[in-house]
JSON list of C-alpha atoms and ligand atoms in Angstrom, two decimals:
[
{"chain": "A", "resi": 636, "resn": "UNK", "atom": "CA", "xyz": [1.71, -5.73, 16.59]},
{"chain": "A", "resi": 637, "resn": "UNK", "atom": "CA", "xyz": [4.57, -6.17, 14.42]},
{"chain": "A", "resi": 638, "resn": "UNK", "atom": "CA", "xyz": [4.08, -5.44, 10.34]},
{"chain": "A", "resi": 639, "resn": "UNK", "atom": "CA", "xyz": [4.06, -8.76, 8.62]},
{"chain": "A", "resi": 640, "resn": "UNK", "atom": "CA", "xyz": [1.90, -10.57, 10.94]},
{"chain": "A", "resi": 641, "resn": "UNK", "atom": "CA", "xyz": [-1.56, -11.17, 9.21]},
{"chain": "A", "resi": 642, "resn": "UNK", "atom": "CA", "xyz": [-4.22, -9.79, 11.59]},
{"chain": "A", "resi": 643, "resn": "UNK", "atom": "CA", "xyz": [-6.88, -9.64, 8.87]},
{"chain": "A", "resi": 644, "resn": "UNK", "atom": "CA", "xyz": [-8.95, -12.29, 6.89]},
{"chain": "A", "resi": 645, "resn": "UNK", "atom": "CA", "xyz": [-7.52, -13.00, 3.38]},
{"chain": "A", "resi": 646, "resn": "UNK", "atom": "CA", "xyz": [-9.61, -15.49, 1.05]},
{"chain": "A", "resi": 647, "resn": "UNK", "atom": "CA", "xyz": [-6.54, -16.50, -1.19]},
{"chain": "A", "resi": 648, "resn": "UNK", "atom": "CA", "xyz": [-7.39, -18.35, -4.43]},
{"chain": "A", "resi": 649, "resn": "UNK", "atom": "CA", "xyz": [-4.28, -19.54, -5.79]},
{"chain": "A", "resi": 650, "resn": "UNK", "atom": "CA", "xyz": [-3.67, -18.48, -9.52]},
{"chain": "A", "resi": 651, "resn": "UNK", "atom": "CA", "xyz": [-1.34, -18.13, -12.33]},
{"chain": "A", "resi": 652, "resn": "UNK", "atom": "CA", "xyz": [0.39, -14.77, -12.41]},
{"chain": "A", "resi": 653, "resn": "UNK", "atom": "CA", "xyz": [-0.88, -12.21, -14.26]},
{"chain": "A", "resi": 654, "resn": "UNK", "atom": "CA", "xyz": [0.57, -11.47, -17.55]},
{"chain": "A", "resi": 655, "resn": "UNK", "atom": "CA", "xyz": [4.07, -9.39, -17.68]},
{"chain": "A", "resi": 656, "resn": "UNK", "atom": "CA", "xyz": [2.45, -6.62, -20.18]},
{"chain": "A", "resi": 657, "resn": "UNK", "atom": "CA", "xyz": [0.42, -5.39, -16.73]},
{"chain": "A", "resi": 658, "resn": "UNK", "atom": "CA", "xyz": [2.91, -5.82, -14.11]},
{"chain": "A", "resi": 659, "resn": "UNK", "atom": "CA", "xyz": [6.13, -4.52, -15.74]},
{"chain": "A", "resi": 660, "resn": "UNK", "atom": "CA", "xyz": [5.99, -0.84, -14.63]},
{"chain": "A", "resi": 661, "resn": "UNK", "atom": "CA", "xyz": [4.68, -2.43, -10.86]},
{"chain": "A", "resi": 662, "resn": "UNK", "atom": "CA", "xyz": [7.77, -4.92, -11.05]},
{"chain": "A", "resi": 663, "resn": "UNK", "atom": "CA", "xyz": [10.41, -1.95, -12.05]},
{"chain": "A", "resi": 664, "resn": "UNK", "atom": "CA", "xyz": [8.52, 0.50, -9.77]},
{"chain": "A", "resi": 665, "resn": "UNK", "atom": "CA", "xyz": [8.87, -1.76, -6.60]},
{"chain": "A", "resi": 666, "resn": "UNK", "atom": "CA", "xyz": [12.58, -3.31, -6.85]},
{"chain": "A", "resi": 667, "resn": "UNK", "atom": "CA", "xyz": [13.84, 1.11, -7.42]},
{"chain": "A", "resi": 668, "resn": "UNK", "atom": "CA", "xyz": [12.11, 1.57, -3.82]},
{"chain": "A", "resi": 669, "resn": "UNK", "atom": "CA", "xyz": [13.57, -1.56, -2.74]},
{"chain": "A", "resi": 670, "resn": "UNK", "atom": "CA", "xyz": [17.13, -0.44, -3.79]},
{"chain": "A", "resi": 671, "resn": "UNK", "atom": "CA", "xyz": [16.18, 2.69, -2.07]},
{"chain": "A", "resi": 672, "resn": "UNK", "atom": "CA", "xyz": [15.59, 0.56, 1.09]},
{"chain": "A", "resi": 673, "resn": "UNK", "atom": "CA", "xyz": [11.91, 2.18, 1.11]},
{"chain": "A", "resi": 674, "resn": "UNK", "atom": "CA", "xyz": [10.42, -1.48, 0.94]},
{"chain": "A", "resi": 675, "resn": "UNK", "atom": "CA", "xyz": [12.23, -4.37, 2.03]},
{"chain": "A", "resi": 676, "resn": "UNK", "atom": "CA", "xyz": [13.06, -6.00, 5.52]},
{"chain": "A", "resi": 677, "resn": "UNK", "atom": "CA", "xyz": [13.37, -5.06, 8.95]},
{"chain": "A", "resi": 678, "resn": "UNK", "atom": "CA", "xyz": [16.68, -6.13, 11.07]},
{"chain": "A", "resi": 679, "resn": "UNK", "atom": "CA", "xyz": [13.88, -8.97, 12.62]},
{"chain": "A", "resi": 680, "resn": "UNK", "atom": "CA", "xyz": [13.34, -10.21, 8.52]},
{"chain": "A", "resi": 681, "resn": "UNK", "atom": "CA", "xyz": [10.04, -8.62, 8.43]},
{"chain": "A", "resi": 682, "resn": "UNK", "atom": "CA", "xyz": [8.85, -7.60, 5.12]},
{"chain": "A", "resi": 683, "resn": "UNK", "atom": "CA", "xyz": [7.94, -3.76, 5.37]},
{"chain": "A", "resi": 684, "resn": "UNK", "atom": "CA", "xyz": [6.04, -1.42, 2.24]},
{"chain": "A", "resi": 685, "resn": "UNK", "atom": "CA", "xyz": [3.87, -2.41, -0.31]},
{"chain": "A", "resi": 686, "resn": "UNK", "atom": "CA", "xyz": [2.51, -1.24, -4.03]},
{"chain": "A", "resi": 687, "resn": "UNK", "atom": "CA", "xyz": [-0.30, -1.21, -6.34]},
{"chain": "A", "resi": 688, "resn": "UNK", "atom": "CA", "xyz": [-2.21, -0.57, -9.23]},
{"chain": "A", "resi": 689, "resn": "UNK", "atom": "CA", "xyz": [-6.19, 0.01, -10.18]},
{"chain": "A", "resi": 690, "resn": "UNK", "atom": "CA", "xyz": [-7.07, -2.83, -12.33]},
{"chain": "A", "resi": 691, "resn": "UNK", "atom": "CA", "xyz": [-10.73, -3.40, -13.47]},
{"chain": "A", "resi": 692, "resn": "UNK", "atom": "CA", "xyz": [-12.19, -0.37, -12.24]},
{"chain": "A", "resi": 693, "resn": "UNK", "atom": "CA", "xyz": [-12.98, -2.10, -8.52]},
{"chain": "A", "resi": 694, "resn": "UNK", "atom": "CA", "xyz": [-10.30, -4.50, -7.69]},
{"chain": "A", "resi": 695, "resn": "UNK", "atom": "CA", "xyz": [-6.09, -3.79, -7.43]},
{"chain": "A", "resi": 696, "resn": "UNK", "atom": "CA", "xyz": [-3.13, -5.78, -8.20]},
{"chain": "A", "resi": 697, "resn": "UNK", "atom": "CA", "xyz": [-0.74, -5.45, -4.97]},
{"chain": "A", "resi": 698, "resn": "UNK", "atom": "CA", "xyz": [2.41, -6.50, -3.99]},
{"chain": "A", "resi": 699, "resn": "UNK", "atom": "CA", "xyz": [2.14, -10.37, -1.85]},
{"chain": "A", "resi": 700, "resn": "UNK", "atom": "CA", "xyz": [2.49, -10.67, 1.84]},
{"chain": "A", "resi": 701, "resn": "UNK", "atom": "CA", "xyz": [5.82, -11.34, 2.68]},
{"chain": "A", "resi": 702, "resn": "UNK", "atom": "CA", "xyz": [7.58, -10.28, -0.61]},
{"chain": "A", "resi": 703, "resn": "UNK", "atom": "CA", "xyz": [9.52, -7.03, 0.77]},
{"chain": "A", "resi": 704, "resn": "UNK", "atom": "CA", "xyz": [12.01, -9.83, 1.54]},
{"chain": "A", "resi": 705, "resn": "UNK", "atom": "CA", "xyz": [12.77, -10.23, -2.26]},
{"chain": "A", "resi": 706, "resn": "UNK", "atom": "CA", "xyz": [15.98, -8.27, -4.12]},
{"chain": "A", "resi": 707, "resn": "UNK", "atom": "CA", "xyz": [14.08, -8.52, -7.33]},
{"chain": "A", "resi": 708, "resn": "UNK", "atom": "CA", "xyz": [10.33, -9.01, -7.29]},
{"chain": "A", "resi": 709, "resn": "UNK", "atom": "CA", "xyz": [8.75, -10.61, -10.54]},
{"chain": "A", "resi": 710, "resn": "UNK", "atom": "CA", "xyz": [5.35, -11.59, -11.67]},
{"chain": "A", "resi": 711, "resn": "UNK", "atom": "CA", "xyz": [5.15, -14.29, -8.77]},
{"chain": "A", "resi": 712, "resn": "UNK", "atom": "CA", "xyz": [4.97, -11.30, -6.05]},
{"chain": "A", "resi": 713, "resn": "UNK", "atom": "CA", "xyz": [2.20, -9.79, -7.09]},
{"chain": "A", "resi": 714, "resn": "UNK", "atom": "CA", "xyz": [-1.95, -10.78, -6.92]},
{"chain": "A", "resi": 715, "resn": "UNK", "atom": "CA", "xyz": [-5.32, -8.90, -7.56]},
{"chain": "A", "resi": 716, "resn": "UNK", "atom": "CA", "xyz": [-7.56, -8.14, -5.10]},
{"chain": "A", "resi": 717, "resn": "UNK", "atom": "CA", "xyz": [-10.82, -8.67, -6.22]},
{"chain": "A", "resi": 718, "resn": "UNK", "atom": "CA", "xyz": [-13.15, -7.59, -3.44]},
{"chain": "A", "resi": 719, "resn": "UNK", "atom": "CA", "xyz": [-13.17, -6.66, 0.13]},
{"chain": "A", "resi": 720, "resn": "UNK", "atom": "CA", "xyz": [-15.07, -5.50, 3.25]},
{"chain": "A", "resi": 721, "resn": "UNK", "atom": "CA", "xyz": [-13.14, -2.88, 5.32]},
{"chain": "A", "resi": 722, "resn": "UNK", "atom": "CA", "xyz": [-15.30, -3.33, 8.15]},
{"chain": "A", "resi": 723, "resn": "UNK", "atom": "CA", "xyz": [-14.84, -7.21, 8.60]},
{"chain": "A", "resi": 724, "resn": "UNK", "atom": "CA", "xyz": [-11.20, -6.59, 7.67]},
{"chain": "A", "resi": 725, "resn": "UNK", "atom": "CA", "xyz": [-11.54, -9.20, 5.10]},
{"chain": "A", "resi": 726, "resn": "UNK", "atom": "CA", "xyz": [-10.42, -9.62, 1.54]},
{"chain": "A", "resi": 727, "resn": "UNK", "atom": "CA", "xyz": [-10.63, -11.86, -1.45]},
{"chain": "A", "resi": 728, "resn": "UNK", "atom": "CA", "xyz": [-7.76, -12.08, -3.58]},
{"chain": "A", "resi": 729, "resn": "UNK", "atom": "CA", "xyz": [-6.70, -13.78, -6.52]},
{"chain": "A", "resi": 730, "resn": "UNK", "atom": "CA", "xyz": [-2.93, -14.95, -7.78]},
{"chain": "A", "resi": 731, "resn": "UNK", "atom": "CA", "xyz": [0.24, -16.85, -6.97]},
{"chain": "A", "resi": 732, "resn": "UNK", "atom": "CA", "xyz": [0.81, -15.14, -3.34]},
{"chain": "A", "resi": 733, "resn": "UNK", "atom": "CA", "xyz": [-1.57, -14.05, -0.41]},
{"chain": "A", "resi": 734, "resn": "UNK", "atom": "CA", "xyz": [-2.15, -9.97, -0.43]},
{"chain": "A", "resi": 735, "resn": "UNK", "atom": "CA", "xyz": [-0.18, -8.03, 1.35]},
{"chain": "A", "resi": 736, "resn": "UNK", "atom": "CA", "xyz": [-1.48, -7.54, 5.23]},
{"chain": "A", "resi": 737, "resn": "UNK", "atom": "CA", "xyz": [-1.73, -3.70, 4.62]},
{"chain": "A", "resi": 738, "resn": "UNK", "atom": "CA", "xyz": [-4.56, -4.41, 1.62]},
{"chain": "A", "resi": 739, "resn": "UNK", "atom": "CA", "xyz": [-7.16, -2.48, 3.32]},
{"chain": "A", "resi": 740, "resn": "UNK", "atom": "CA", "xyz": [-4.86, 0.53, 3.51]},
{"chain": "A", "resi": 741, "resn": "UNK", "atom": "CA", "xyz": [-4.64, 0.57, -0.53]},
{"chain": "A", "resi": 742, "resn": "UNK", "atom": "CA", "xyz": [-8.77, -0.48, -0.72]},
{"chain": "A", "resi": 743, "resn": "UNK", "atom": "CA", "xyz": [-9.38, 2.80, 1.49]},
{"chain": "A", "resi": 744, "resn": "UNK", "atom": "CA", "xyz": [-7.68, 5.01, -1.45]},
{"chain": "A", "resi": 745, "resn": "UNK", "atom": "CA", "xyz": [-9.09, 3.29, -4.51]},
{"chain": "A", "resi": 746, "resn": "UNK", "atom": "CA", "xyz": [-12.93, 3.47, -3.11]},
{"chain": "A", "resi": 747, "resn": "UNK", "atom": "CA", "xyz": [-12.38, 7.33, -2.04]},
{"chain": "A", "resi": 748, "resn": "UNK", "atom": "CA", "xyz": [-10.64, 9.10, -4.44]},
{"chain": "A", "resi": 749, "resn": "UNK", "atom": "CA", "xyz": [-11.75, 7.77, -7.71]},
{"chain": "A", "resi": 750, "resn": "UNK", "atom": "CA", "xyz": [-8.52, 9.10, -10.08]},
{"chain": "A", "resi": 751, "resn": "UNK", "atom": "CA", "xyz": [-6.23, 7.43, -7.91]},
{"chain": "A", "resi": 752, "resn": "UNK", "atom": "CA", "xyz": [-4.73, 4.34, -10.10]},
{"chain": "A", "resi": 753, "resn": "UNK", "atom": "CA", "xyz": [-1.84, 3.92, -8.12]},
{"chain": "A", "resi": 754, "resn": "UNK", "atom": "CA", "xyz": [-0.51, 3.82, -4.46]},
{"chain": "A", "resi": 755, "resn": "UNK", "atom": "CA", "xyz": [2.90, 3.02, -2.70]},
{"chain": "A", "resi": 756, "resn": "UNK", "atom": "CA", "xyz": [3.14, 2.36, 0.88]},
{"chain": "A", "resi": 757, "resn": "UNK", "atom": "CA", "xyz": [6.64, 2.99, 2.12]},
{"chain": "A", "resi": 758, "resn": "UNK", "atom": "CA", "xyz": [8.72, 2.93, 5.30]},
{"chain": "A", "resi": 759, "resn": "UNK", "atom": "CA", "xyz": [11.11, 5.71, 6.30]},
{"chain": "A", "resi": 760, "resn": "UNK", "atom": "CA", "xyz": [11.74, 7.19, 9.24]},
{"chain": "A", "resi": 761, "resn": "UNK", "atom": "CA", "xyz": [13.27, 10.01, 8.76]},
{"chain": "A", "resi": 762, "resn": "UNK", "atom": "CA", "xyz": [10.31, 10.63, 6.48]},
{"chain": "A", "resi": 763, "resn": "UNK", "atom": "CA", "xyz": [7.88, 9.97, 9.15]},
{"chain": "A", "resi": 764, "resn": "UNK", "atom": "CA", "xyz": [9.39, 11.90, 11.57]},
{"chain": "A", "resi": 765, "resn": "UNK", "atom": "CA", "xyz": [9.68, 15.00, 9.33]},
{"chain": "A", "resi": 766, "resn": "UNK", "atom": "CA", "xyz": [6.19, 15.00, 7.61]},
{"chain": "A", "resi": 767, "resn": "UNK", "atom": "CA", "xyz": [3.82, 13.89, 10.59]},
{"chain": "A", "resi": 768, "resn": "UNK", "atom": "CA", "xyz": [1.36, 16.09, 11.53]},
{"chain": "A", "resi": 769, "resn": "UNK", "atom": "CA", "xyz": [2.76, 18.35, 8.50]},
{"chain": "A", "resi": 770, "resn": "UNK", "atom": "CA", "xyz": [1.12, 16.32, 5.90]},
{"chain": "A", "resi": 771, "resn": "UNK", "atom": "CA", "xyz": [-2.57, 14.54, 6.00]},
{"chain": "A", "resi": 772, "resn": "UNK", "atom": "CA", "xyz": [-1.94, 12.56, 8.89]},
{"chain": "A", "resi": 773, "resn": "UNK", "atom": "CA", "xyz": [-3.85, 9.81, 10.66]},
{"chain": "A", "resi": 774, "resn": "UNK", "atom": "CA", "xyz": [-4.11, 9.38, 14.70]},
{"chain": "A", "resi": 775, "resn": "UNK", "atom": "CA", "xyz": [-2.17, 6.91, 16.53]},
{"chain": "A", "resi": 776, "resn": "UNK", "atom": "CA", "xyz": [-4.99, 4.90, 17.80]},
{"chain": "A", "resi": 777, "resn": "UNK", "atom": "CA", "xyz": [-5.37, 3.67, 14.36]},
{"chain": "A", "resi": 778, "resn": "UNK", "atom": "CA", "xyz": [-2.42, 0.93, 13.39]},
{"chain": "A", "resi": 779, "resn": "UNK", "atom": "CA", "xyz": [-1.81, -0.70, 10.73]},
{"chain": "A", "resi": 780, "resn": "UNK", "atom": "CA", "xyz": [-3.51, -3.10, 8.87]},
{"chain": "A", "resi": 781, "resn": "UNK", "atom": "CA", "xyz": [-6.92, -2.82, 10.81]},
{"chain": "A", "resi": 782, "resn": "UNK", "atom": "CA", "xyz": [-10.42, -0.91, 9.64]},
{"chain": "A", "resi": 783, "resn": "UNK", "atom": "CA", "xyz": [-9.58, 1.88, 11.94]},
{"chain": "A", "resi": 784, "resn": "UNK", "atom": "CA", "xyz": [-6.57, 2.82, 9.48]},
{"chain": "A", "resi": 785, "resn": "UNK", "atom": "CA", "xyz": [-8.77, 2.12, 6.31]},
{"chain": "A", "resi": 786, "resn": "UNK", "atom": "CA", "xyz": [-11.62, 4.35, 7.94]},
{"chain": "A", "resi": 787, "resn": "UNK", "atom": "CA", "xyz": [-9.32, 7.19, 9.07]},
{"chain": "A", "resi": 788, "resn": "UNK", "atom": "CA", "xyz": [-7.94, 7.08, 5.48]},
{"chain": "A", "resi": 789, "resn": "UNK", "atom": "CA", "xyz": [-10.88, 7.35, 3.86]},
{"chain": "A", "resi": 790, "resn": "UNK", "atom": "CA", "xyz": [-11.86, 10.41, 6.43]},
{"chain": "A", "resi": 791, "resn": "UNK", "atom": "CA", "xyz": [-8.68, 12.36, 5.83]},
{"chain": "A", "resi": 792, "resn": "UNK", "atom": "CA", "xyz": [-10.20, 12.77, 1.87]},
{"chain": "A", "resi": 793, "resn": "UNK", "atom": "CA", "xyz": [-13.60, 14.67, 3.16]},
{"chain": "A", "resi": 794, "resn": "UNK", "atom": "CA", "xyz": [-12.33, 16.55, 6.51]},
{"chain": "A", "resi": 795, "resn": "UNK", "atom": "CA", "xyz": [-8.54, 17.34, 4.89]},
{"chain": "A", "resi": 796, "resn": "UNK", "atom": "CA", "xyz": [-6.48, 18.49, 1.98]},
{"chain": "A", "resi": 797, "resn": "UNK", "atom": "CA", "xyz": [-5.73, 14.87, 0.88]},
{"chain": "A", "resi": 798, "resn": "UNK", "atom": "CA", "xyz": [-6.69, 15.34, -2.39]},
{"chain": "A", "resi": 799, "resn": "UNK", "atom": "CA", "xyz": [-4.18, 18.04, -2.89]},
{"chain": "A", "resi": 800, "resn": "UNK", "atom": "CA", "xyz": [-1.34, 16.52, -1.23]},
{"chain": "A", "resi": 801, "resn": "UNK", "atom": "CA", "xyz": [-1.96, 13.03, -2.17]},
{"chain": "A", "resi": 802, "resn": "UNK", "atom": "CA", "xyz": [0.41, 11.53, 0.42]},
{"chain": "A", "resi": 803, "resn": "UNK", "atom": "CA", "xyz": [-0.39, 10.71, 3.60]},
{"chain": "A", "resi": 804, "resn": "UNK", "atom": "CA", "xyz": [1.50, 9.49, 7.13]},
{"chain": "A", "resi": 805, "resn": "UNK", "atom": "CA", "xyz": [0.16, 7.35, 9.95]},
{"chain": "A", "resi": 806, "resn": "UNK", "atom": "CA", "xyz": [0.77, 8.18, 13.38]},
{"chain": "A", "resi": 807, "resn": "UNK", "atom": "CA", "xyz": [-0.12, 4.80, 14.55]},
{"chain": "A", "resi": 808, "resn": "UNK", "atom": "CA", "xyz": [1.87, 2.90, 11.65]},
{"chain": "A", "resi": 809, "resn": "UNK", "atom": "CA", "xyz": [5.80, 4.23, 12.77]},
{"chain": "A", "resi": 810, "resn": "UNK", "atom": "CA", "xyz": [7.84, 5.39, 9.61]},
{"chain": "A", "resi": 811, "resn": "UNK", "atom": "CA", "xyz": [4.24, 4.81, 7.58]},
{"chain": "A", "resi": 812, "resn": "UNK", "atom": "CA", "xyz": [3.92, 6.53, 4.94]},
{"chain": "A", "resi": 813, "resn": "UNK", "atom": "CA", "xyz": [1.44, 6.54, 1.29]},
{"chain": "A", "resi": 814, "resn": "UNK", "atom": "CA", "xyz": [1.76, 8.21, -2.18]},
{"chain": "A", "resi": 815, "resn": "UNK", "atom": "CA", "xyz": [-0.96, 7.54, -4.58]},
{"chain": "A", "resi": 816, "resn": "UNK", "atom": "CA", "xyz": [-1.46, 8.98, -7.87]},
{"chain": "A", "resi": 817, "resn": "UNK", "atom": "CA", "xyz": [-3.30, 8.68, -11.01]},
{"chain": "A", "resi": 818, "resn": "UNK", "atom": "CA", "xyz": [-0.65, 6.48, -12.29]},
{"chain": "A", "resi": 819, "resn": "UNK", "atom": "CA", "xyz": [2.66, 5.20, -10.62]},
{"chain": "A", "resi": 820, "resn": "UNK", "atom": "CA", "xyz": [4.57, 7.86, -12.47]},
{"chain": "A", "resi": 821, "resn": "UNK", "atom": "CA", "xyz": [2.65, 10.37, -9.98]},
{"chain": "A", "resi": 822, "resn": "UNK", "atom": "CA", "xyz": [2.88, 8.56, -7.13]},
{"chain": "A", "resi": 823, "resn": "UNK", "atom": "CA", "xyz": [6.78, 8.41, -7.13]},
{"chain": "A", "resi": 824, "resn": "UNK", "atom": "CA", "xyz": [6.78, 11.61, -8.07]},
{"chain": "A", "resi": 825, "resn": "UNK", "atom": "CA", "xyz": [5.09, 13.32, -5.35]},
{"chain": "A", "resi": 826, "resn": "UNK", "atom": "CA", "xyz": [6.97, 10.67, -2.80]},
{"chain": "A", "resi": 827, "resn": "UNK", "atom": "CA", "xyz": [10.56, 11.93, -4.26]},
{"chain": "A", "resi": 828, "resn": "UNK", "atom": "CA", "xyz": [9.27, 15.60, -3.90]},
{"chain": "A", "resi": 829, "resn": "UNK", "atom": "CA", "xyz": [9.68, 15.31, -0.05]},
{"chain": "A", "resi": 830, "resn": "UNK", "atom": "CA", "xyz": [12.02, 12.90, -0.13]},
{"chain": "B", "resi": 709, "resn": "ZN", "atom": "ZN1", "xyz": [3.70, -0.54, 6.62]}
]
């Protein structure tokens, strides 16, 4: 199943976007890893990669479905998740775009490692290829965008060193891979340090 095709339930309520003073650092964060082609759009105009932020302890502000199409993001691209249930592969978000498809993926981070404020889901192949099965990695059975992923996620933080490395790769998402952090600072960080 190709990346940009929703498979899971999104409850969308359509919003104003939040204010600039929270999403400046997401905005700036997201068009330098679009410029480094590690979100953006496949040669089929798929939108691939995805980034967010904590916000109100439980809920996340994540790039939209779709956007990784967009030169420049802004304020319009982005939405809070509010709440979600990884087994029915459902979530309810908030904002002027639908949540990106791979929201489940970010939900699995937030509710199991509690200083993470920050992830960034990237594509790279050459990355992939190199850290697989190096890094915390996750089995192919389990692609992207479904509770499987979320679940395998959230099992690489009791049965590996996760914690430690704080990026991950996905066998069954090709050139999948996630930083997370407790602020976006980190994340990019440890991304560029095996980059
Ligand atoms: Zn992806």
């Amino acid at each position: 199943m190709k990346e940009g095709v929703i498979k899971f339930k999104c409850e969308w309520i359509e919003d104003k976007p939040l204010p600039l003073s929270i999403l400046k650092d997401l905005i700036i964060t997201r068009n330098s890893l679009y410029s480094m082609n590690l979100i953006g759009t496949d040669k089929d105009g798929i939108g691939y990669g995805n980034i967010s932020i904590r916000y109100n302890e439980n809920q996340f502000i994540i790039s939209g479905s779709q956007t990784g199409i967009k030169e420049k993001a802004d304020e319009n691209d982005f939405t809070t998740v509010t709440s979600y249930e990884i087994e029915k592969n459902l979530i309810h978000c908030k904002g002027p775009v639908q949540a990106s498809s791979e929201s489940l993926t970010h939900a699995a981070i937030y509710s199991a490692c509690e200083e993470a404020n920050a992830v960034i889901h990237i594509h790279n192949i050459e990355l992939w290829k190199k850290l697989k099965n190096i890094i915390p990695t996750t089995p192919e059975y389990a692609e992207y965008g479904t509770p499987e992923l979320a679940f395998e996620i959230i099992k690489l933080f009791a049965h590996s060193d996760l914690m430690k490395y704080k990026i991950l790769a996905m066998s069954g998402h090709p050139e999948g891979i996630i930083s997370f952090g407790k602020n976006l600072e980190e994340a990019i960080r440890i991304l560029n340090s095996y980059t």
